[in-house]
Tab-separated table of C-alpha atoms and ligand atoms in Angstrom:
chain	number	residue	atom	x	y	z
E	1	UNK	CA	-0.040	0.157	-0.140
E	2	UNK	CA	1.506	3.278	-0.970
E	3	UNK	CA	2.183	5.857	1.718
E	4	UNK	CA	-0.265	9.002	1.519
E	5	UNK	CA	1.333	12.137	-0.054
E	6	UNK	CA	0.622	15.757	0.641
E	7	UNK	CA	-2.442	17.698	-0.523
E	8	UNK	CA	0.000	20.174	-2.525
E	9	UNK	CA	-0.407	20.867	-5.988
E	10	UNK	CA	3.125	21.284	-6.468
E	11	UNK	CA	5.259	18.416	-7.750
E	12	UNK	CA	7.391	19.057	-4.792
E	13	UNK	CA	10.863	17.570	-4.055
E	14	UNK	CA	9.255	15.102	-1.870
E	15	UNK	CA	5.808	14.377	-2.361
E	16	UNK	CA	5.392	12.868	1.152
E	17	UNK	CA	6.905	15.483	2.743
E	18	UNK	CA	4.719	18.797	3.934
E	19	UNK	CA	6.917	21.950	3.501
E	20	UNK	CA	6.080	25.169	5.628
E	21	UNK	CA	4.963	28.159	3.373
E	22	UNK	CA	7.502	30.821	3.619
E	23	UNK	CA	5.913	34.217	3.758
E	24	UNK	CA	8.390	36.756	4.761
E	25	UNK	CA	12.140	37.321	4.816
E	26	UNK	CA	13.840	39.697	7.252
E	27	UNK	CA	17.654	39.947	6.831
E	28	UNK	CA	18.889	36.689	7.858
E	29	UNK	CA	15.580	35.062	8.871
E	30	UNK	CA	12.722	33.549	7.200
E	31	UNK	CA	9.095	33.812	8.552
E	32	UNK	CA	6.739	31.092	7.883
E	33	UNK	CA	2.935	31.190	7.614
E	34	UNK	CA	2.625	29.641	11.160
E	35	UNK	CA	4.662	32.454	12.656
E	36	UNK	CA	7.770	30.343	13.176
E	37	UNK	CA	11.038	32.251	12.372
E	38	UNK	CA	14.179	30.434	10.898
E	39	UNK	CA	17.736	31.614	11.082
E	40	UNK	CA	18.956	31.029	7.587
E	41	UNK	CA	22.396	29.740	8.200
E	42	UNK	CA	22.823	28.183	4.600
E	43	UNK	CA	21.428	31.187	2.759
E	44	UNK	CA	19.167	28.600	1.583
E	45	UNK	CA	21.421	26.919	-0.918
E	46	UNK	CA	24.348	29.507	-0.683
E	47	UNK	CA	22.192	31.744	-2.716
E	48	UNK	CA	21.218	34.671	-0.455
E	49	UNK	CA	24.003	37.353	0.003
E	50	UNK	CA	22.387	40.381	0.882
E	51	UNK	CA	19.819	38.973	3.122
E	52	UNK	CA	15.967	38.485	2.664
E	53	UNK	CA	13.362	41.149	2.456
E	54	UNK	CA	15.400	44.059	0.988
E	55	UNK	CA	12.820	46.312	-0.426
E	56	UNK	CA	15.169	48.244	-2.842
E	57	UNK	CA	15.355	44.966	-4.979
E	58	UNK	CA	11.661	44.577	-5.447
E	59	UNK	CA	11.249	48.344	-6.243
E	60	UNK	CA	14.005	48.180	-8.973
E	61	UNK	CA	12.420	45.050	-10.487
E	62	UNK	CA	8.985	46.631	-10.576
E	63	UNK	CA	10.586	49.783	-12.111
E	64	UNK	CA	12.185	47.794	-14.852
E	65	UNK	CA	8.888	45.721	-15.356
E	66	UNK	CA	7.025	48.944	-15.725
E	67	UNK	CA	9.409	50.230	-18.367
E	68	UNK	CA	9.888	46.981	-20.442
E	69	UNK	CA	9.630	43.628	-18.729
E	70	UNK	CA	10.754	41.523	-21.817
E	71	UNK	CA	12.302	42.094	-25.172
E	72	UNK	CA	13.770	39.174	-27.050
E	73	UNK	CA	17.556	38.927	-27.390
E	74	UNK	CA	17.154	38.200	-30.968
E	75	UNK	CA	15.809	41.599	-31.464
E	76	UNK	CA	17.054	43.897	-28.461
E	77	UNK	CA	19.263	44.207	-25.707
E	78	UNK	CA	18.245	45.928	-22.417
E	79	UNK	CA	19.949	48.568	-20.467
E	80	UNK	CA	19.738	46.531	-17.365
E	81	UNK	CA	21.666	43.661	-18.940
E	82	UNK	CA	24.206	45.745	-20.456
E	83	UNK	CA	24.913	47.471	-17.230
E	84	UNK	CA	25.151	44.211	-15.094
E	85	UNK	CA	27.371	42.628	-17.641
E	86	UNK	CA	29.706	45.435	-17.413
E	87	UNK	CA	29.664	45.433	-13.667
E	88	UNK	CA	30.446	41.765	-13.445
E	89	UNK	CA	33.287	41.961	-15.787
E	90	UNK	CA	34.818	44.869	-13.883
E	91	UNK	CA	35.146	42.611	-10.627
E	92	UNK	CA	36.284	39.492	-12.683
E	93	UNK	CA	39.877	38.306	-12.938
E	94	UNK	CA	41.876	40.914	-15.084
E	95	UNK	CA	41.959	38.678	-17.930
E	96	UNK	CA	38.114	39.228	-18.543
E	97	UNK	CA	38.351	43.082	-18.052
E	98	UNK	CA	39.307	44.078	-21.773
E	99	UNK	CA	37.016	42.413	-24.293
E	100	UNK	CA	35.181	39.997	-21.989
E	101	UNK	CA	31.672	39.448	-22.350
E	102	UNK	CA	28.775	38.021	-20.286
E	103	UNK	CA	26.154	35.572	-21.345
E	104	UNK	CA	23.179	35.598	-18.831
E	105	UNK	CA	21.100	32.612	-18.092
E	106	UNK	CA	18.165	31.680	-15.565
E	107	UNK	CA	20.469	29.958	-13.236
E	108	UNK	CA	23.564	27.855	-12.693
E	109	UNK	CA	22.638	24.617	-14.838
E	110	UNK	CA	21.820	26.831	-17.639
E	111	UNK	CA	25.135	28.352	-17.160
E	112	UNK	CA	26.856	25.089	-17.288
E	113	UNK	CA	24.967	23.988	-20.492
E	114	UNK	CA	25.803	27.330	-22.142
E	115	UNK	CA	29.474	26.800	-21.293
E	116	UNK	CA	29.555	23.254	-22.746
E	117	UNK	CA	28.086	24.339	-26.058
E	118	UNK	CA	30.290	27.626	-25.923
E	119	UNK	CA	33.459	25.370	-25.672
E	120	UNK	CA	32.265	22.958	-28.509
E	121	UNK	CA	31.737	25.905	-31.017
E	122	UNK	CA	34.788	27.630	-29.918
E	123	UNK	CA	36.687	24.537	-31.300
E	124	UNK	CA	34.579	24.299	-34.418
E	125	UNK	CA	35.556	28.086	-35.058
E	126	UNK	CA	39.185	27.171	-34.283
E	127	UNK	CA	38.900	24.478	-36.976
E	128	UNK	CA	39.711	21.806	-34.261
E	129	UNK	CA	36.530	19.558	-34.616
E	130	UNK	CA	37.971	16.743	-32.732
E	131	UNK	CA	37.780	18.485	-29.557
E	132	UNK	CA	34.508	17.816	-27.696
E	133	UNK	CA	35.299	16.328	-24.167
E	134	UNK	CA	34.798	18.307	-21.245
E	135	UNK	CA	36.618	16.543	-18.496
E	136	UNK	CA	35.470	17.235	-14.946
E	137	UNK	CA	36.123	15.809	-11.505
E	138	UNK	CA	34.604	13.110	-9.286
E	139	UNK	CA	32.784	14.575	-6.454
E	140	UNK	CA	31.605	17.678	-8.027
E	141	UNK	CA	28.109	19.357	-8.934
E	142	UNK	CA	27.598	21.494	-12.028
E	143	UNK	CA	23.721	21.261	-12.386
E	144	UNK	CA	20.870	19.209	-12.839
E	145	UNK	CA	20.248	19.260	-16.582
E	146	UNK	CA	21.469	16.422	-18.794
E	147	UNK	CA	24.507	18.282	-20.055
E	148	UNK	CA	25.414	19.555	-16.599
E	149	UNK	CA	24.974	16.287	-15.186
E	150	UNK	CA	27.398	14.689	-17.631
E	151	UNK	CA	30.129	16.767	-16.036
E	152	UNK	CA	28.905	16.599	-12.561
E	153	UNK	CA	30.547	13.825	-10.568
E	154	UNK	CA	28.202	13.702	-7.771
E	155	UNK	CA	27.512	10.014	-7.709
E	156	UNK	CA	24.151	10.228	-6.189
E	157	UNK	CA	22.572	12.923	-8.297
E	158	UNK	CA	24.018	11.033	-11.601
E	159	UNK	CA	23.146	7.506	-10.854
E	160	UNK	CA	19.404	7.455	-11.885
E	161	UNK	CA	20.196	9.047	-15.133
E	162	UNK	CA	23.487	7.221	-15.997
E	163	UNK	CA	22.144	5.680	-19.163
E	164	UNK	CA	21.245	8.924	-20.622
E	165	UNK	CA	24.394	10.982	-19.985
E	166	UNK	CA	27.631	10.977	-21.806
E	167	UNK	CA	30.977	10.080	-19.956
E	168	UNK	CA	33.719	12.225	-21.140
E	169	UNK	CA	36.001	11.630	-18.213
E	170	UNK	CA	36.153	12.400	-14.519
E	171	UNK	CA	39.472	12.908	-12.727
E	172	UNK	CA	40.511	13.071	-9.159
E	173	UNK	CA	39.144	16.010	-6.897
E	174	UNK	CA	41.528	18.120	-4.795
E	175	UNK	CA	40.370	16.990	-1.253
E	176	UNK	CA	43.017	16.673	1.328
E	177	UNK	CA	40.803	15.635	4.161
E	178	UNK	CA	39.944	12.422	2.234
E	179	UNK	CA	42.826	12.354	-0.270
E	180	UNK	CA	41.930	9.821	-3.064
E	181	UNK	CA	45.570	9.096	-3.267
E	182	UNK	CA	45.995	8.701	0.730
E	183	UNK	CA	48.746	11.138	0.531
E	184	UNK	CA	49.597	14.329	2.620
E	185	UNK	CA	49.794	17.867	1.098
E	186	UNK	CA	52.455	19.289	0.147
E	187	UNK	CA	54.563	16.074	0.011
E	188	UNK	CA	51.733	14.606	-2.231
E	189	UNK	CA	53.251	16.910	-5.005
E	190	UNK	CA	49.712	17.566	-6.141
E	191	UNK	CA	48.984	14.068	-7.176
E	192	UNK	CA	45.260	15.244	-7.672
E	193	UNK	CA	46.364	17.660	-10.396
E	194	UNK	CA	48.462	15.051	-12.177
E	195	UNK	CA	45.546	12.757	-12.417
E	196	UNK	CA	44.084	15.208	-14.818
E	197	UNK	CA	47.437	15.336	-16.866
E	198	UNK	CA	47.553	11.531	-16.933
E	199	UNK	CA	44.027	11.248	-18.235
E	200	UNK	CA	44.581	13.614	-21.017
E	201	UNK	CA	47.809	11.793	-21.921
E	202	UNK	CA	45.886	8.349	-21.774
E	203	UNK	CA	42.710	9.753	-23.633
E	204	UNK	CA	43.764	11.598	-26.841
E	205	UNK	CA	44.456	15.075	-25.698
E	206	UNK	CA	43.485	16.181	-29.124
E	207	UNK	CA	39.813	15.198	-28.102
E	208	UNK	CA	39.683	17.207	-25.063
E	209	UNK	CA	38.108	20.639	-25.241
E	210	UNK	CA	37.884	21.912	-21.430
E	211	UNK	CA	38.366	21.144	-17.919
E	212	UNK	CA	35.639	22.233	-15.419
E	213	UNK	CA	35.966	22.518	-11.646
E	214	UNK	CA	34.715	24.125	-8.740
E	215	UNK	CA	37.807	26.197	-6.847
E	216	UNK	CA	35.715	25.647	-3.612
E	217	UNK	CA	33.650	22.552	-3.897
E	218	UNK	CA	30.341	23.366	-2.435
E	219	UNK	CA	27.462	20.754	-2.045
E	220	UNK	CA	29.344	17.780	-3.003
E	221	UNK	CA	32.239	17.901	-0.646
E	222	UNK	CA	31.261	20.593	1.822
E	223	UNK	CA	33.372	23.777	1.113
E	224	UNK	CA	36.505	21.937	0.292
E	225	UNK	CA	39.045	24.410	-1.410
E	226	UNK	CA	41.776	23.964	-3.758
E	227	UNK	CA	45.188	23.971	-2.165
E	228	UNK	CA	47.910	26.351	-3.092
E	229	UNK	CA	49.500	25.302	-6.254
E	230	UNK	CA	46.618	23.165	-7.505
E	231	UNK	CA	45.061	25.749	-9.689
E	232	UNK	CA	48.132	26.901	-11.235
E	233	UNK	CA	49.163	23.301	-12.172
E	234	UNK	CA	45.809	22.759	-13.696
E	235	UNK	CA	46.327	26.039	-15.463
E	236	UNK	CA	49.522	24.692	-16.906
E	237	UNK	CA	48.122	21.397	-18.163
E	238	UNK	CA	45.356	23.132	-19.881
E	239	UNK	CA	47.695	25.614	-21.435
E	240	UNK	CA	49.992	22.781	-22.766
E	241	UNK	CA	47.426	20.651	-24.187
E	242	UNK	CA	45.249	23.509	-25.758
E	243	UNK	CA	42.297	22.866	-23.263
E	244	UNK	CA	39.892	25.659	-21.901
E	245	UNK	CA	39.655	26.190	-18.211
E	246	UNK	CA	36.301	26.671	-16.749
E	247	UNK	CA	35.638	27.696	-13.188
E	248	UNK	CA	32.376	26.703	-11.974
E	249	UNK	CA	31.517	29.446	-9.402
E	250	UNK	CA	27.882	29.154	-9.253
E	251	UNK	CA	28.173	28.561	-5.662
E	252	UNK	CA	31.399	29.988	-4.550
E	253	UNK	CA	31.394	33.152	-6.709
E	254	UNK	CA	30.015	36.623	-6.307
E	255	UNK	CA	31.785	37.418	-2.914
E	256	UNK	CA	30.734	34.210	-1.067
E	257	UNK	CA	34.474	33.389	-0.209
E	258	UNK	CA	35.660	36.847	0.495
E	259	UNK	CA	36.907	37.659	-2.975
E	260	UNK	CA	34.437	38.427	-6.031
E	261	UNK	CA	35.374	35.181	-7.592
E	262	UNK	CA	36.974	32.153	-5.691
E	263	UNK	CA	39.704	31.697	-8.421
E	264	UNK	CA	41.287	34.971	-7.274
E	265	UNK	CA	42.466	33.476	-4.131
E	266	UNK	CA	44.948	31.651	-6.201
E	267	UNK	CA	45.534	34.287	-9.114
E	268	UNK	CA	43.962	31.928	-11.531
E	269	UNK	CA	42.672	33.469	-14.761
E	270	UNK	CA	40.365	30.805	-16.433
E	271	UNK	CA	38.730	31.078	-19.863
E	272	UNK	CA	35.362	30.930	-18.695
E	273	UNK	CA	33.745	31.556	-15.220
E	274	UNK	CA	30.248	30.265	-14.571
E	275	UNK	CA	28.133	32.029	-11.667
E	276	UNK	CA	24.753	32.206	-10.410
E	277	UNK	CA	23.004	32.202	-6.854
E	278	UNK	CA	24.430	35.138	-5.097
E	279	UNK	CA	24.556	37.117	-8.596
E	280	UNK	CA	20.910	38.127	-7.712
E	281	UNK	CA	20.906	36.745	-4.117
E	282	UNK	CA	17.643	34.771	-4.818
E	283	UNK	CA	15.580	37.827	-5.903
E	284	UNK	CA	15.226	36.520	-9.452
E	285	UNK	CA	16.389	33.520	-11.340
E	286	UNK	CA	19.763	34.452	-12.717
E	287	UNK	CA	22.903	32.827	-13.781
E	288	UNK	CA	26.022	33.982	-15.844
E	289	UNK	CA	28.811	32.745	-18.154
E	290	UNK	CA	31.865	35.004	-18.137
E	291	UNK	CA	33.701	34.649	-21.359
E	292	UNK	CA	37.370	35.710	-21.614
E	293	UNK	CA	38.502	37.860	-24.499
E	294	UNK	CA	40.476	35.159	-26.170
E	295	UNK	CA	37.293	32.914	-26.474
E	296	UNK	CA	35.277	35.996	-27.641
E	297	UNK	CA	37.859	36.724	-30.208
E	298	UNK	CA	37.924	33.173	-31.647
E	299	UNK	CA	34.129	33.710	-32.270
E	300	UNK	CA	34.660	37.187	-33.873
E	301	UNK	CA	37.053	35.832	-36.064
E	302	UNK	CA	34.763	33.206	-37.157
E	303	UNK	CA	31.140	32.820	-37.573
E	304	UNK	CA	30.328	35.479	-34.852
E	305	UNK	CA	27.060	33.638	-34.166
E	306	UNK	CA	26.649	31.514	-31.064
E	307	UNK	CA	24.292	28.488	-32.062
E	308	UNK	CA	22.575	28.492	-28.803
E	309	UNK	CA	19.811	30.534	-26.916
E	310	UNK	CA	16.904	30.762	-24.276
E	311	UNK	CA	13.911	32.722	-24.342
E	312	UNK	CA	14.643	34.265	-20.988
E	313	UNK	CA	18.346	34.913	-21.419
E	314	UNK	CA	19.554	38.226	-20.163
E	315	UNK	CA	16.032	38.842	-18.999
E	316	UNK	CA	15.535	42.599	-18.231
E	317	UNK	CA	13.892	42.131	-14.850
E	318	UNK	CA	16.213	39.474	-13.582
E	319	UNK	CA	19.354	41.691	-14.510
E	320	UNK	CA	17.730	44.659	-12.983
E	321	UNK	CA	17.596	42.421	-9.721
E	322	UNK	CA	21.130	41.767	-10.314
E	323	UNK	CA	22.093	45.498	-10.470
E	324	UNK	CA	20.103	46.347	-7.590
E	325	UNK	CA	21.779	43.489	-5.599
E	326	UNK	CA	25.197	44.887	-6.857
E	327	UNK	CA	23.994	48.510	-5.601
E	328	UNK	CA	23.075	47.170	-2.243
E	329	UNK	CA	26.445	45.053	-1.857
E	330	UNK	CA	28.417	48.207	-2.775
E	331	UNK	CA	26.460	50.643	-0.766
E	332	UNK	CA	26.753	48.558	2.476
E	333	UNK	CA	30.201	47.279	1.588
E	334	UNK	CA	28.983	43.565	2.025
E	335	UNK	CA	31.667	41.993	0.453
E	336	UNK	CA	34.291	43.484	2.893
E	337	UNK	CA	32.259	41.653	5.656
E	338	UNK	CA	32.528	38.168	4.350
E	339	UNK	CA	36.113	37.479	5.539
E	340	UNK	CA	35.610	39.044	9.015
E	341	UNK	CA	32.026	37.450	9.433
E	342	UNK	CA	33.622	34.128	8.034
E	343	UNK	CA	36.148	34.259	10.850
E	344	UNK	CA	33.369	34.961	13.490
E	345	UNK	CA	31.325	31.998	12.220
E	346	UNK	CA	34.545	29.777	12.529
E	347	UNK	CA	35.044	30.992	15.898
E	348	UNK	CA	31.466	30.225	16.840
E	349	UNK	CA	31.962	26.720	15.365
E	350	UNK	CA	35.339	25.990	17.171
E	351	UNK	CA	34.004	24.358	20.068
E	352	UNK	CA	32.328	21.556	17.859
E	353	UNK	CA	35.834	20.629	16.618
E	354	UNK	CA	36.565	18.891	20.002
E	355	UNK	CA	33.817	16.426	19.556
E	356	UNK	CA	34.812	13.006	18.644
E	357	UNK	CA	32.356	12.827	15.707
E	358	UNK	CA	33.289	16.162	14.255
E	359	UNK	CA	35.880	15.319	11.574
E	360	UNK	CA	36.539	18.911	10.415
E	361	UNK	CA	35.317	22.280	10.155
E	362	UNK	CA	36.612	23.905	6.842
E	363	UNK	CA	35.740	26.483	4.202
E	364	UNK	CA	36.523	29.992	3.046
E	365	UNK	CA	34.628	33.143	3.829
E	366	UNK	CA	31.120	32.663	4.388
E	367	UNK	CA	31.232	29.129	2.721
E	368	UNK	CA	31.586	26.801	5.498
E	369	UNK	CA	31.087	23.211	6.318
E	370	UNK	CA	30.949	20.693	9.223
E	371	UNK	CA	32.011	17.109	8.300
E	372	UNK	CA	30.885	14.283	10.740
E	373	UNK	CA	32.945	11.137	11.006
E	374	UNK	CA	32.432	7.771	12.866
E	375	UNK	CA	36.281	7.832	13.817
E	376	UNK	CA	38.204	11.006	14.050
E	377	UNK	CA	41.665	9.157	13.708
E	378	UNK	CA	40.898	7.120	10.672
E	379	UNK	CA	38.248	9.668	9.341
E	380	UNK	CA	35.984	6.799	8.587
E	381	UNK	CA	32.454	8.027	7.673
E	382	UNK	CA	29.270	6.666	9.236
E	383	UNK	CA	27.229	4.255	6.862
E	384	UNK	CA	24.847	5.917	4.601
E	385	UNK	CA	21.818	4.380	6.331
E	386	UNK	CA	22.725	6.275	9.649
E	387	UNK	CA	21.472	9.396	7.766
E	388	UNK	CA	23.811	11.582	9.905
E	389	UNK	CA	23.505	14.853	7.873
E	390	UNK	CA	19.728	14.849	7.676
E	391	UNK	CA	19.502	14.009	11.581
E	392	UNK	CA	21.917	17.020	12.245
E	393	UNK	CA	19.601	19.344	10.092
E	394	UNK	CA	16.545	18.150	11.907
E	395	UNK	CA	18.144	18.725	15.395
E	396	UNK	CA	19.464	22.086	14.317
E	397	UNK	CA	15.837	22.831	13.188
E	398	UNK	CA	14.592	22.495	16.521
E	399	UNK	CA	16.767	25.641	17.438
E	400	UNK	CA	15.142	27.341	14.294
E	401	UNK	CA	18.344	27.134	12.578
E	402	UNK	CA	18.524	26.109	8.684
E	403	UNK	CA	21.462	24.209	7.368
E	404	UNK	CA	22.225	22.466	4.026
E	405	UNK	CA	22.833	18.853	4.737
E	406	UNK	CA	24.738	16.513	2.286
E	407	UNK	CA	25.759	12.816	2.250
E	408	UNK	CA	28.367	11.254	-0.074
E	409	UNK	CA	31.149	13.607	1.030
E	410	UNK	CA	33.930	10.800	1.013
E	411	UNK	CA	32.976	8.736	-2.060
E	412	UNK	CA	29.635	9.858	-3.543
E	413	UNK	CA	27.660	7.485	-1.150
E	414	UNK	CA	29.463	7.565	2.261
E	415	UNK	CA	30.252	10.644	4.435
E	416	UNK	CA	28.035	13.428	5.968
E	417	UNK	CA	28.325	17.118	6.124
E	418	UNK	CA	26.125	20.305	6.620
E	419	UNK	CA	26.858	23.450	4.706
E	420	UNK	CA	26.910	26.902	6.098
E	421	UNK	CA	26.350	29.890	3.890
E	422	UNK	CA	24.714	32.667	5.766
E	423	UNK	CA	23.939	36.041	4.131
E	424	UNK	CA	26.742	38.420	4.245
E	425	UNK	CA	24.637	40.495	6.655
E	426	UNK	CA	25.030	37.979	9.467
E	427	UNK	CA	25.959	39.431	12.879
E	428	UNK	CA	28.141	38.065	15.476
E	429	UNK	CA	25.288	37.084	17.530
E	430	UNK	CA	23.623	35.458	14.686
E	431	UNK	CA	26.784	33.377	14.143
E	432	UNK	CA	26.726	32.218	17.825
E	433	UNK	CA	23.041	31.122	17.309
E	434	UNK	CA	24.321	28.860	14.472
E	435	UNK	CA	27.230	27.501	16.651
E	436	UNK	CA	24.837	26.601	19.566
E	437	UNK	CA	22.572	25.153	17.307
E	438	UNK	CA	25.058	22.809	15.933
E	439	UNK	CA	26.433	22.042	19.282
E	440	UNK	CA	22.918	21.033	20.391
E	441	UNK	CA	22.523	18.955	17.281
E	442	UNK	CA	25.940	17.290	17.675
E	443	UNK	CA	25.237	16.478	21.166
E	444	UNK	CA	21.832	15.045	20.465
E	445	UNK	CA	22.476	12.903	17.276
E	446	UNK	CA	25.611	11.351	18.704
E	447	UNK	CA	24.528	10.814	22.200
E	448	UNK	CA	22.659	7.767	21.377
V	1	LIG	C1	28.766	24.697	-8.303
V	1	LIG	C2	27.386	24.551	-8.889
V	1	LIG	N1	27.262	24.433	-10.245
V	1	LIG	C3	25.885	24.633	-10.820
V	1	LIG	C4	24.838	24.468	-10.013
V	1	LIG	C5	23.600	24.415	-10.605
V	1	LIG	O1	22.882	25.735	-10.402
V	1	LIG	P1	21.301	25.960	-10.478
V	1	LIG	O2	20.830	24.901	-9.478
V	1	LIG	O3	20.988	27.294	-10.254
V	1	LIG	O4	20.892	25.441	-11.649
V	1	LIG	C6	25.023	24.628	-8.632
V	1	LIG	C7	23.785	24.397	-7.557
V	1	LIG	O5	23.821	24.047	-6.444
V	1	LIG	C8	26.328	24.430	-8.002
V	1	LIG	O6	26.565	24.441	-6.692
């Protein structure tokens, strides 16, 4: 007999689950229809940067909508999209500044799809039609559409659709806490980066078009950063073999790690950067593909026409939201808050580190995670069935704190962490509430 589903008309994420109705947002808080207030310690899914309920954003969107809500990009550009593109390029790594361009989408997955096709056509324009493979990393997430899933290495999210997605090659991630080679940095000599080079050598380098990676891996590994030297080595390998480099900063970009783009922590200058989430802080569905001048030039010298498009690309109202979010970030100097508030959050979480089942607290800026282990010495994870991440989420929820739980941290199946990515407006007192809620959760979940 089937278990009854809810009465919702939405095809929800889980048809058996009741979801509270969110009716209002106030800074770092979400208020539900029953009056309950939740502290948004995860910025939902690392989306909300300026906080909830900022009225200026809605006003800017309404103003744009009243002027012109929509004009198709085959016929018009809009002032709001032009303005936002210039602003995004102005904060991008320096190689994007002179002659870079931006392709706006309605979210991160569309940005990945766009990049995959952009790269393929780049090599057609370059008269290198054999290049089509986009190599990516195990334990990564680049989106939920089929093209984006073909590069994603998130085993759990890929599995049901495996027969429908091509396999272009997945190489090791840079993840020292569970190093896939059982080595230690820096003695490892960046074996994880070499894994990419070995793959390219063994799989006909002339078919490889691009390498895509998250400089700070968000949902899949839980705020795991590249180590010093890694991105430089990856850049060298790409250069040596004529491969384009794509940094997926859908989650870690737009200031979340303390720099406008995370690749700037290592001075990396990719050919393409993907972003989303924070670019409109959740006020509108918006993503972006930043294209470096050398890629743009190849198109300019070729057909100049990208064979790709979405009805809602560069949407005037969505990009107006992006501009208003940019204005708010600038007016309140919110990017400058990320590093100090990241330290504040880390201090609030520091007590957790003594717990025998807390393996590591890690992250950059306001993209942090807590990983849970069965054994602190061997770093052995709990079995999947123990459902630790979800139990932690539920326990933290008892304290009205919202976290972003994930499983599969270690190998795609085993391993648990919760991601924390609060709005940049978070206060020290709110950081403490997050620390206290997780302390409570850890004590509750591991006491049995
Ligand atoms: C690194 C990364 N890339 C791509 C995506 C897909 O973005 P979206 O869910 O907006 O389609 C995500 C979403 O979590 C992400 O974290």
